[in-house]
Short mmCIF file of C-alpha atoms in Angstrom, two decimals:
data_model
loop_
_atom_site.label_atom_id
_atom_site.label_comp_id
_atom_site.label_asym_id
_atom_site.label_seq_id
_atom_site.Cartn_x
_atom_site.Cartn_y
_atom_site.Cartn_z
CA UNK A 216 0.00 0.00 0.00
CA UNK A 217 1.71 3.15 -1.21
CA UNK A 218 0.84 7.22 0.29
CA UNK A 219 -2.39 7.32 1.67
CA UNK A 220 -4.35 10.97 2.28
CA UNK A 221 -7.04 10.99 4.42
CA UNK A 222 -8.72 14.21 3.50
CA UNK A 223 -11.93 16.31 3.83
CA UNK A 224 -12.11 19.05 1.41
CA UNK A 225 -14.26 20.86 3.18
CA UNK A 226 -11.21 21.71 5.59
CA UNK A 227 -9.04 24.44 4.69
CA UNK A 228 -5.50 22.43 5.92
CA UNK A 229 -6.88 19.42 3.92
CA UNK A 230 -6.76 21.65 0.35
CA UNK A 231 -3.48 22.75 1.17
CA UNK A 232 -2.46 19.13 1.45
CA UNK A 233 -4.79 17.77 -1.31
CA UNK A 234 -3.18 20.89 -4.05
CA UNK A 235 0.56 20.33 -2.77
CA UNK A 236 0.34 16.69 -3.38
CA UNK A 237 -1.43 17.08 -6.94
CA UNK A 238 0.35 20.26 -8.04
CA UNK A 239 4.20 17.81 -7.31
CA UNK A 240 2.15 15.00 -8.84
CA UNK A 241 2.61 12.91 -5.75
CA UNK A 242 0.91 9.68 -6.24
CA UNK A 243 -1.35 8.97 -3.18
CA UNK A 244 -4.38 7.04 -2.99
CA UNK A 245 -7.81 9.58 -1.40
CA UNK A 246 -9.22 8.19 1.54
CA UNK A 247 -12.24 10.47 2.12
CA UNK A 248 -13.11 11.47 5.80
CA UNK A 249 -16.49 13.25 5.59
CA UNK A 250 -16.24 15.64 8.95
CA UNK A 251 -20.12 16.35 8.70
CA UNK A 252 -20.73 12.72 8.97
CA UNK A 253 -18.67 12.70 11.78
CA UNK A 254 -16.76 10.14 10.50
CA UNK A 255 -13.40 11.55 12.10
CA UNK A 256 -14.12 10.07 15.27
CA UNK A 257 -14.41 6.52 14.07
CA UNK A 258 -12.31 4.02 15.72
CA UNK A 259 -10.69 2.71 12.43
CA UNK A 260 -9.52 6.12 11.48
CA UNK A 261 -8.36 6.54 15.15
CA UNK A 262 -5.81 4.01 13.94
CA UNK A 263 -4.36 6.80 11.57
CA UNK A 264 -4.81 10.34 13.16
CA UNK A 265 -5.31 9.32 17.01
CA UNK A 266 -5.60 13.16 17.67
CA UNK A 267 -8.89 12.52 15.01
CA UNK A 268 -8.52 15.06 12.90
CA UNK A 269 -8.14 15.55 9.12
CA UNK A 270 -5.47 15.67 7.42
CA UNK A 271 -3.75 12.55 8.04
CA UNK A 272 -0.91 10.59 5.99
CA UNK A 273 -0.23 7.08 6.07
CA UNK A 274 3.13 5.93 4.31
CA UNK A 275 3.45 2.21 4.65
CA UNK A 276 3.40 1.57 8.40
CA UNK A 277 4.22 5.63 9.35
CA UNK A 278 1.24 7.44 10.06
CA UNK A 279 1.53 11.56 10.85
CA UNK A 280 -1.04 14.10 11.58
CA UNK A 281 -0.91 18.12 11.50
CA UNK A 282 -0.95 20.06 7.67
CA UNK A 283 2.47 21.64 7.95
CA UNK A 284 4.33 18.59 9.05
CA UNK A 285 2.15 16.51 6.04
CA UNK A 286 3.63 19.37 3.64
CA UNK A 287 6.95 19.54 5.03
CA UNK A 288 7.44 15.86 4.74
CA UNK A 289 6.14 15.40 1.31
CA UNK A 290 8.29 18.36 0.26
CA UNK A 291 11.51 16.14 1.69
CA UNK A 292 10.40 12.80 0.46
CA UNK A 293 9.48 13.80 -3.31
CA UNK A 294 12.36 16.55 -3.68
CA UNK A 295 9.77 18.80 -4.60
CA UNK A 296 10.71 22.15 -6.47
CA UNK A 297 12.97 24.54 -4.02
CA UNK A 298 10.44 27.02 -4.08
CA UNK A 299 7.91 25.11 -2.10
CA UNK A 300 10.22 25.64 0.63
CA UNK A 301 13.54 26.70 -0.07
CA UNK A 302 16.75 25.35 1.22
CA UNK A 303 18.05 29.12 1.48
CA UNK A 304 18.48 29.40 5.69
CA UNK A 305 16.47 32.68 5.45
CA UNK A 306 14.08 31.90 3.25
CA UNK A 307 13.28 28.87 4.51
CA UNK A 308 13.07 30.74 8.16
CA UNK A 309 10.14 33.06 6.84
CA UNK A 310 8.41 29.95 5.36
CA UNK A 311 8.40 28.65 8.57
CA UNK A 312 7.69 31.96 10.45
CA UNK A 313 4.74 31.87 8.45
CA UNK A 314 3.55 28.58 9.61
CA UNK A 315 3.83 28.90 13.19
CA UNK A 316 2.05 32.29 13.27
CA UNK A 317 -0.97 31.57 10.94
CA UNK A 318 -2.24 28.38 13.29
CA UNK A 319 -3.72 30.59 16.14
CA UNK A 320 -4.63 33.77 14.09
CA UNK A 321 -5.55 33.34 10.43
CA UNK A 322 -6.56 29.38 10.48
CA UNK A 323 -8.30 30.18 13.74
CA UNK A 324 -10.40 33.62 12.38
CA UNK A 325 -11.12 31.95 9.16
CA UNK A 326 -12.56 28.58 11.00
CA UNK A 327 -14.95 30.79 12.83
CA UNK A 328 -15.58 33.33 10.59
CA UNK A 329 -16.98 30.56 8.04
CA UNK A 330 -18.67 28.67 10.98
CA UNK A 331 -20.49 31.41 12.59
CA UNK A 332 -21.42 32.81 9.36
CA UNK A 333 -22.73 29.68 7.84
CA UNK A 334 -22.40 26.58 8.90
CA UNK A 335 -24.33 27.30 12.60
CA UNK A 336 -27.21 29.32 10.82
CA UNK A 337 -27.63 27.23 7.64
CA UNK A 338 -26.08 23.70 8.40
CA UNK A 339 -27.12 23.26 12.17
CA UNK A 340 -30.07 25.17 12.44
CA UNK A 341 -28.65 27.49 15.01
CA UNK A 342 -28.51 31.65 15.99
CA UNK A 343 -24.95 33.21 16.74
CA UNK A 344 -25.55 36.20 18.21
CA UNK A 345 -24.12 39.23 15.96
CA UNK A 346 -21.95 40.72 18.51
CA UNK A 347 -19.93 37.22 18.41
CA UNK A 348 -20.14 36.95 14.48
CA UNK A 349 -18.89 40.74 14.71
CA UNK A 350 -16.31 40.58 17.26
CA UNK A 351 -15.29 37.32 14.84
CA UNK A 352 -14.85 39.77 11.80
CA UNK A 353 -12.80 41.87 13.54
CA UNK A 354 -10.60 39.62 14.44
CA UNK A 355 -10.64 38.17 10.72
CA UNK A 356 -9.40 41.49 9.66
CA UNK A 357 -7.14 42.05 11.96
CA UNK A 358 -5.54 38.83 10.71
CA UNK A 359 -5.60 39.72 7.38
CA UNK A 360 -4.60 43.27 7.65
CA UNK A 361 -1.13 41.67 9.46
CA UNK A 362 -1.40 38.81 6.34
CA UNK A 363 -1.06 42.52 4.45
CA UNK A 364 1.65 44.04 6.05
CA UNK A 365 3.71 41.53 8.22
CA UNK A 366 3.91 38.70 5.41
CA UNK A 367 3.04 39.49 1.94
CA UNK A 368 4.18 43.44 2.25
CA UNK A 369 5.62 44.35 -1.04
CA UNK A 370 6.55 41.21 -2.49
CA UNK A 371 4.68 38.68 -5.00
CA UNK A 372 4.17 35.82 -2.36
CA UNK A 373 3.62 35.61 1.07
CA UNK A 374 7.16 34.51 2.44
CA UNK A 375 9.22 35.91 -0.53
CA UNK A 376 10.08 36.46 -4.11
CA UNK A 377 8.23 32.32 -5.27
CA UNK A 378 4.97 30.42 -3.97
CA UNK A 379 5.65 28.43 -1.13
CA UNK A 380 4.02 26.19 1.11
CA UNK A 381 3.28 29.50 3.05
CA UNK A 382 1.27 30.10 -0.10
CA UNK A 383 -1.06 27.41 -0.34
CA UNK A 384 -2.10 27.77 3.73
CA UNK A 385 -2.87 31.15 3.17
CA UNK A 386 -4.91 31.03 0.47
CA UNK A 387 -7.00 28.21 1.25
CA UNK A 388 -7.58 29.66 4.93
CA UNK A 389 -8.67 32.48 2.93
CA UNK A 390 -10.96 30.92 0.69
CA UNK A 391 -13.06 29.56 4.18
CA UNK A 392 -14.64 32.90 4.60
CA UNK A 393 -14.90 33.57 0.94
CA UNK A 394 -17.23 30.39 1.03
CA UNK A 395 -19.58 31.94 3.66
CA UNK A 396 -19.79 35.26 1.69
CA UNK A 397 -17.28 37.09 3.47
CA UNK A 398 -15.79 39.69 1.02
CA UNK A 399 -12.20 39.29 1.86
CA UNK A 400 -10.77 39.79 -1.26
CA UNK A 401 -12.86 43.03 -2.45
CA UNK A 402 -11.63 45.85 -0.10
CA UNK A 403 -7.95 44.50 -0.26
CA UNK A 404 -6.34 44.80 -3.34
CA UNK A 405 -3.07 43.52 -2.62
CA UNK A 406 -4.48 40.09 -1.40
CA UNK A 407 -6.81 39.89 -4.33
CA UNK A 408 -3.65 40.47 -6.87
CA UNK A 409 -1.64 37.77 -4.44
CA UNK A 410 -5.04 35.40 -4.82
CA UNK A 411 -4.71 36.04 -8.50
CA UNK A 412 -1.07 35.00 -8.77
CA UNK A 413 -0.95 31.80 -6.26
CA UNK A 414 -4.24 30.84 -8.54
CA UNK A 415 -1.90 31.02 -12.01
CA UNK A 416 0.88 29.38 -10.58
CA UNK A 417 -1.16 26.42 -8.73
CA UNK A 418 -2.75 26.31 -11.61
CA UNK A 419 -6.98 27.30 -12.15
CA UNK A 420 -8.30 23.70 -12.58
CA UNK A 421 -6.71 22.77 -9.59
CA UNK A 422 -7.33 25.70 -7.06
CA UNK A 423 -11.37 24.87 -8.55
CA UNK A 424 -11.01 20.92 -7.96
CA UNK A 425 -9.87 21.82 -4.53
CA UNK A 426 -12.45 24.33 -3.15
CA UNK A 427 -15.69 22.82 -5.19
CA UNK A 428 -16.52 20.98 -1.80
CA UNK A 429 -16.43 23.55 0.14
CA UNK A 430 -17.61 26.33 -2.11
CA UNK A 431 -21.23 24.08 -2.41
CA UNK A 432 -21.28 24.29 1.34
CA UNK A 433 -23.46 26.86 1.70
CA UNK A 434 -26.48 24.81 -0.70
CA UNK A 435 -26.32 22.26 1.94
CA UNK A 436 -29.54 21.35 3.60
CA UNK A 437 -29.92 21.83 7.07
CA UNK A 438 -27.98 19.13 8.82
CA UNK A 439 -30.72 16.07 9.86
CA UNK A 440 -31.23 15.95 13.98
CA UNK A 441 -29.09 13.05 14.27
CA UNK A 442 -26.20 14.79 12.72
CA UNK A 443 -26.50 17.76 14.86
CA UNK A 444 -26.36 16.06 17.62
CA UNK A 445 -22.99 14.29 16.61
CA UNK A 446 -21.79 17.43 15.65
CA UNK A 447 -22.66 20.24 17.70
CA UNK A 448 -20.66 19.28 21.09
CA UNK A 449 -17.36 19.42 18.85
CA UNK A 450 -18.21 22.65 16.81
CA UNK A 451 -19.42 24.30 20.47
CA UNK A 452 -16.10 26.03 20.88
CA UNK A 453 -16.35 27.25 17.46
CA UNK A 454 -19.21 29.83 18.59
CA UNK A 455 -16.52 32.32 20.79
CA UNK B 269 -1.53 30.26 33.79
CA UNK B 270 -3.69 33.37 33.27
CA UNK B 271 -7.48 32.62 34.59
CA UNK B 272 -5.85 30.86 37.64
CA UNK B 273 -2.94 33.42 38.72
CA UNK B 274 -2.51 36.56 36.61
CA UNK B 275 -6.14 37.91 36.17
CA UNK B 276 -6.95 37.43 40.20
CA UNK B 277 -3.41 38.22 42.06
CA UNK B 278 -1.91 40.35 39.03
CA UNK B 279 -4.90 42.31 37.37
CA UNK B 280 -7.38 41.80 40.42
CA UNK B 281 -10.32 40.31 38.17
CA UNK B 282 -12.44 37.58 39.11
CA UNK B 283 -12.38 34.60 36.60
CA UNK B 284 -15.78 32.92 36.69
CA UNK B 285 -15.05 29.80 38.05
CA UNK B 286 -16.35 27.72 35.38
CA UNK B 287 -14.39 29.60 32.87
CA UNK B 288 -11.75 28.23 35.07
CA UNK B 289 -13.33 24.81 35.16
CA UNK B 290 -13.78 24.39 31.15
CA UNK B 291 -10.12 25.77 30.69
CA UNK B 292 -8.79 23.15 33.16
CA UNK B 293 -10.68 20.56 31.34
CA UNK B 294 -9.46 21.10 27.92
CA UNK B 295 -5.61 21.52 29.23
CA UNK B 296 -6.37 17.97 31.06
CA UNK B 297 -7.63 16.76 27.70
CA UNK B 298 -4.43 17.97 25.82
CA UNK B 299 -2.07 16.68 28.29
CA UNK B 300 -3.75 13.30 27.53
CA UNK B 301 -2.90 13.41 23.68
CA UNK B 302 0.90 14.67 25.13
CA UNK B 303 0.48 11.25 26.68
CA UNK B 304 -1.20 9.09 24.25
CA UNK B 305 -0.17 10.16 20.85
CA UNK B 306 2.88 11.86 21.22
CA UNK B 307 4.86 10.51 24.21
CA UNK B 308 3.83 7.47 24.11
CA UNK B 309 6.36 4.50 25.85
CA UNK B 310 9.33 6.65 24.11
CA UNK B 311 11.67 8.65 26.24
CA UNK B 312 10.67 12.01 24.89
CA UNK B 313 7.93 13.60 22.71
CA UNK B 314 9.53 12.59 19.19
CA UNK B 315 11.66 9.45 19.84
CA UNK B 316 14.04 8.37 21.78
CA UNK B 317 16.22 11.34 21.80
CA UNK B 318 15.61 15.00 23.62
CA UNK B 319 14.30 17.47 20.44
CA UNK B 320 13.13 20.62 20.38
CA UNK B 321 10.04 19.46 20.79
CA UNK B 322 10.42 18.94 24.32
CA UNK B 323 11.60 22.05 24.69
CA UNK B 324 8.76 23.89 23.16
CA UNK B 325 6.15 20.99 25.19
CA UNK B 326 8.01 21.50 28.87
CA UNK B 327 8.37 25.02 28.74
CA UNK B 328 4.68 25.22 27.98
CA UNK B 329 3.99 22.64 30.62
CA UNK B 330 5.75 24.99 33.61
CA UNK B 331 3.22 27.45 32.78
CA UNK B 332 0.33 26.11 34.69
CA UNK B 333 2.84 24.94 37.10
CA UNK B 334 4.08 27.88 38.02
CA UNK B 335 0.34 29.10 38.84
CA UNK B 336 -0.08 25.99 41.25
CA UNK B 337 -1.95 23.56 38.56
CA UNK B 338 -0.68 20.17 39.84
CA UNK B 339 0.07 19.19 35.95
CA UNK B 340 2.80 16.03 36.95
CA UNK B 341 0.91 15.10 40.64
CA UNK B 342 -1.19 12.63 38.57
CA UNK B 343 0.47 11.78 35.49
CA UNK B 344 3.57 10.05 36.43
CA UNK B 345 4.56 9.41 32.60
CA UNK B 346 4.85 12.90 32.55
CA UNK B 347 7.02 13.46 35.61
CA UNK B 348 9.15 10.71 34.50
CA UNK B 349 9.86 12.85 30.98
CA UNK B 350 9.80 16.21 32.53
CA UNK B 351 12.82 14.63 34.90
CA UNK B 352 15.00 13.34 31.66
CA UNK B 353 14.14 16.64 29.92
CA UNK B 354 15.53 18.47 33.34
CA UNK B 355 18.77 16.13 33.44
CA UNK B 356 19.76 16.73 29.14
CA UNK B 357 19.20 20.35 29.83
CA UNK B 358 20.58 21.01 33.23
CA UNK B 359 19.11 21.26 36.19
CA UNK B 360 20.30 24.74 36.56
CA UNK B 361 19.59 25.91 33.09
CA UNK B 362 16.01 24.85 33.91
CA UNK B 363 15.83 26.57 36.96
CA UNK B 364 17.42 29.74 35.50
CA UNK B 365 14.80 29.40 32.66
CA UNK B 366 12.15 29.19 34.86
CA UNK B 367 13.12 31.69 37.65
CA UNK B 368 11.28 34.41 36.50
CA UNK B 369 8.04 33.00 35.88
CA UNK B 370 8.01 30.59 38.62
CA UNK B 371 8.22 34.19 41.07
CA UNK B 372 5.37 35.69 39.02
CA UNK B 373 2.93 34.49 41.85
CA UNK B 374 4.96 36.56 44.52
CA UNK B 375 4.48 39.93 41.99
CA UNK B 376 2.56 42.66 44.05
CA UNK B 377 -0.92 43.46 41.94
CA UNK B 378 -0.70 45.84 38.70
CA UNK B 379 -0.73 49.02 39.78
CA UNK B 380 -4.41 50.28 37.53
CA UNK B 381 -1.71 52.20 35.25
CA UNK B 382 -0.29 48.75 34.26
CA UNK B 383 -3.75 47.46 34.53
CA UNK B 384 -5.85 49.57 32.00
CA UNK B 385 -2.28 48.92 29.68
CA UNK B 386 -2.66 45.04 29.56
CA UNK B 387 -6.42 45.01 30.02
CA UNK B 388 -7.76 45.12 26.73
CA UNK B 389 -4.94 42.66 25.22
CA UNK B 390 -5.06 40.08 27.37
CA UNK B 391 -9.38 39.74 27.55
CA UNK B 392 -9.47 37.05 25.07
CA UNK B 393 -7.30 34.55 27.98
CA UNK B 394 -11.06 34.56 29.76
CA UNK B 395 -12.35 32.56 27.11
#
């Protein structure tokens, strides 16, 4: 049994995997996890991702969880372009930069931003009250506005001159909100020109393939009773 | 480290005590994966040898510690590692690392200068 990917497109760390593996054309076999199914918390796929989230990797007998050390170690087994993340010891240190900071303020914004927007009022059937989806907004563009000036500042990509891996967890954190109607893109130029360029050089089919899922989100109907019930104890902490 | 020490003795602001409660819980619940998935019956977090991993995991560990959360009482996996992270770094390279905010308990409260400063910053800890 060769790569395996456990994946949910719906999840914004899962596209970054799922258009790093396909834009290196690293062969890898899809092993769908459908999170509004709940099927993370099965005891077979326990097995692969203890921790029970998506996305996982199984190699043979080596299992890992967490998106950024999935990318890192398919950049080092498949000897991916440089670019992706360059062996250059400063380059490669805002790469990482990038990935440590973006776990607790963009991924975290985004996640609730496209939750509290959506997925509570038209998936589960359930108010947020608008000072939380505000005070959530805020804090989106605060995150974005230090995407702006921090990261991306005047260059083409987000940790330098070339895409990186930095690159594709951006832009598919991004794309969460854009999902739920959130205009991120429209009152910041310089992201939308970045959007515009990561798009050309992942490539337009692909960057489509990967968000379809969870840009048909919002057409969802309302999440059955028995799935809210398996789902809303985990999302709960997703509604502060 | 913040809802039980520095918002009561620093700040002097009441943490609803089920805020405290929940925020227990979930560190409980991640020191159980620490356990489970990560340590496992290896030495430290990522194998057999110390990484930086277990710097990054011990230093975050002495946080609650130092405001009186009785993280290794009842894990004794966990004291066992924390001891052979102490003896590859050095006892006293531990205990310098931790000297200042192992005395953050003893700190007399903000005066409301300080206070109004940090306020505003730090109001997302009471989640």
């Amino acid at each position: 049994m060769g790569l395996e990917l456990y994946l949910d497109l719906l999840s914004q760390p899962c596209r970054a995997v799922y258009i790093f593996a396909k834009k290196n054309g690293i062969p890898f076999e899809l092993r769908q996890v459908e999170l509004l199914k709940g099927q993370h918390h099965s005891d077979a796929f326990a097995q692969v991702n203890p921790l029970r989230k998506v996305p996982a990797l199984k190699d043979g007998d080596f299992t890992l969880a967490e998106s950024v050390a999935i990318l890192l170690y398919l950049s080092r087994k498949y000897e991916v372009p440089d670019h992706w993340y360059p062996q250059d010891l400063q380059a490669r240190a805002r790469v990482d930069e990038y990935l440590a900071w973006q776990h607790t303020a963009l991924r975290s914004s985004c996640t609730r931003a496209m939750w509290q927007k959506m997925m509570f009022p038209v998936f589960l059937g359930e108010q947020v009250p608008p000072e939380t989806l505000a005070s959530t907004l805020a804090e989106l563009d605060r995150c974005l506005q230090l995407l702006e000036d921090k990261f991306l500042k005047d260059q083409d990509f987000v940790a330098g001159p070339h895409i990186s891996v930095a690159d594709l967890v951006a832009i598919t954190e991004l794309m969460h909100p854009v999902s739920a109607g959130c205009q991120v893109f429209k009152s910041r130029p310089k992201l939308a020109a970045w959007r515009q360029r990561v798009e050309v050089e992942v490539g337009k089919d692909l960057f489509q393939e990967a968000h379809a899922t969870v840009m048909k989100v919002k057409d969802l109907p309302p999440a059955d009773p028995a799935t809210k019930e398996k789902l809303k104890p985990s999302v709960q902490v997703l509604l502060q | 480290m913040w809802q039980k020490m520095m918002f009561p003795v620093f700040l002097g602001e009441q943490v609803p005590p089920e805020t405290l409660a929940s925020t227990l819980a979930e560190l409980d619940r991640c020191l159980q994966l620490l356990e489970d998935k990560f340590l496992k019956d290896q030495d430290f977090v990522a194998g057999p040898h110390i990484s930086v991993a277990d710097l990054v995991a011990i230093t975050e560990l002495m946080h609650p510690v130092s405001a009186g959360c009785q993280v290794f009482k009842s894990r004794p996996k966990l004291a066992a590692w924390r001891q052979r992270v102490e003896v590859e770094v050095g006892k006293d390279l531990f205990q310098e690392a931790h000297a200042t905010v192992m005395k953050v308990k003893d700190l007399p409260p903000a005066d409301p200068a300080t206070k109004e400063k940090l306020k505003p910053s730090v109001q997302v800890l009471l989640q």
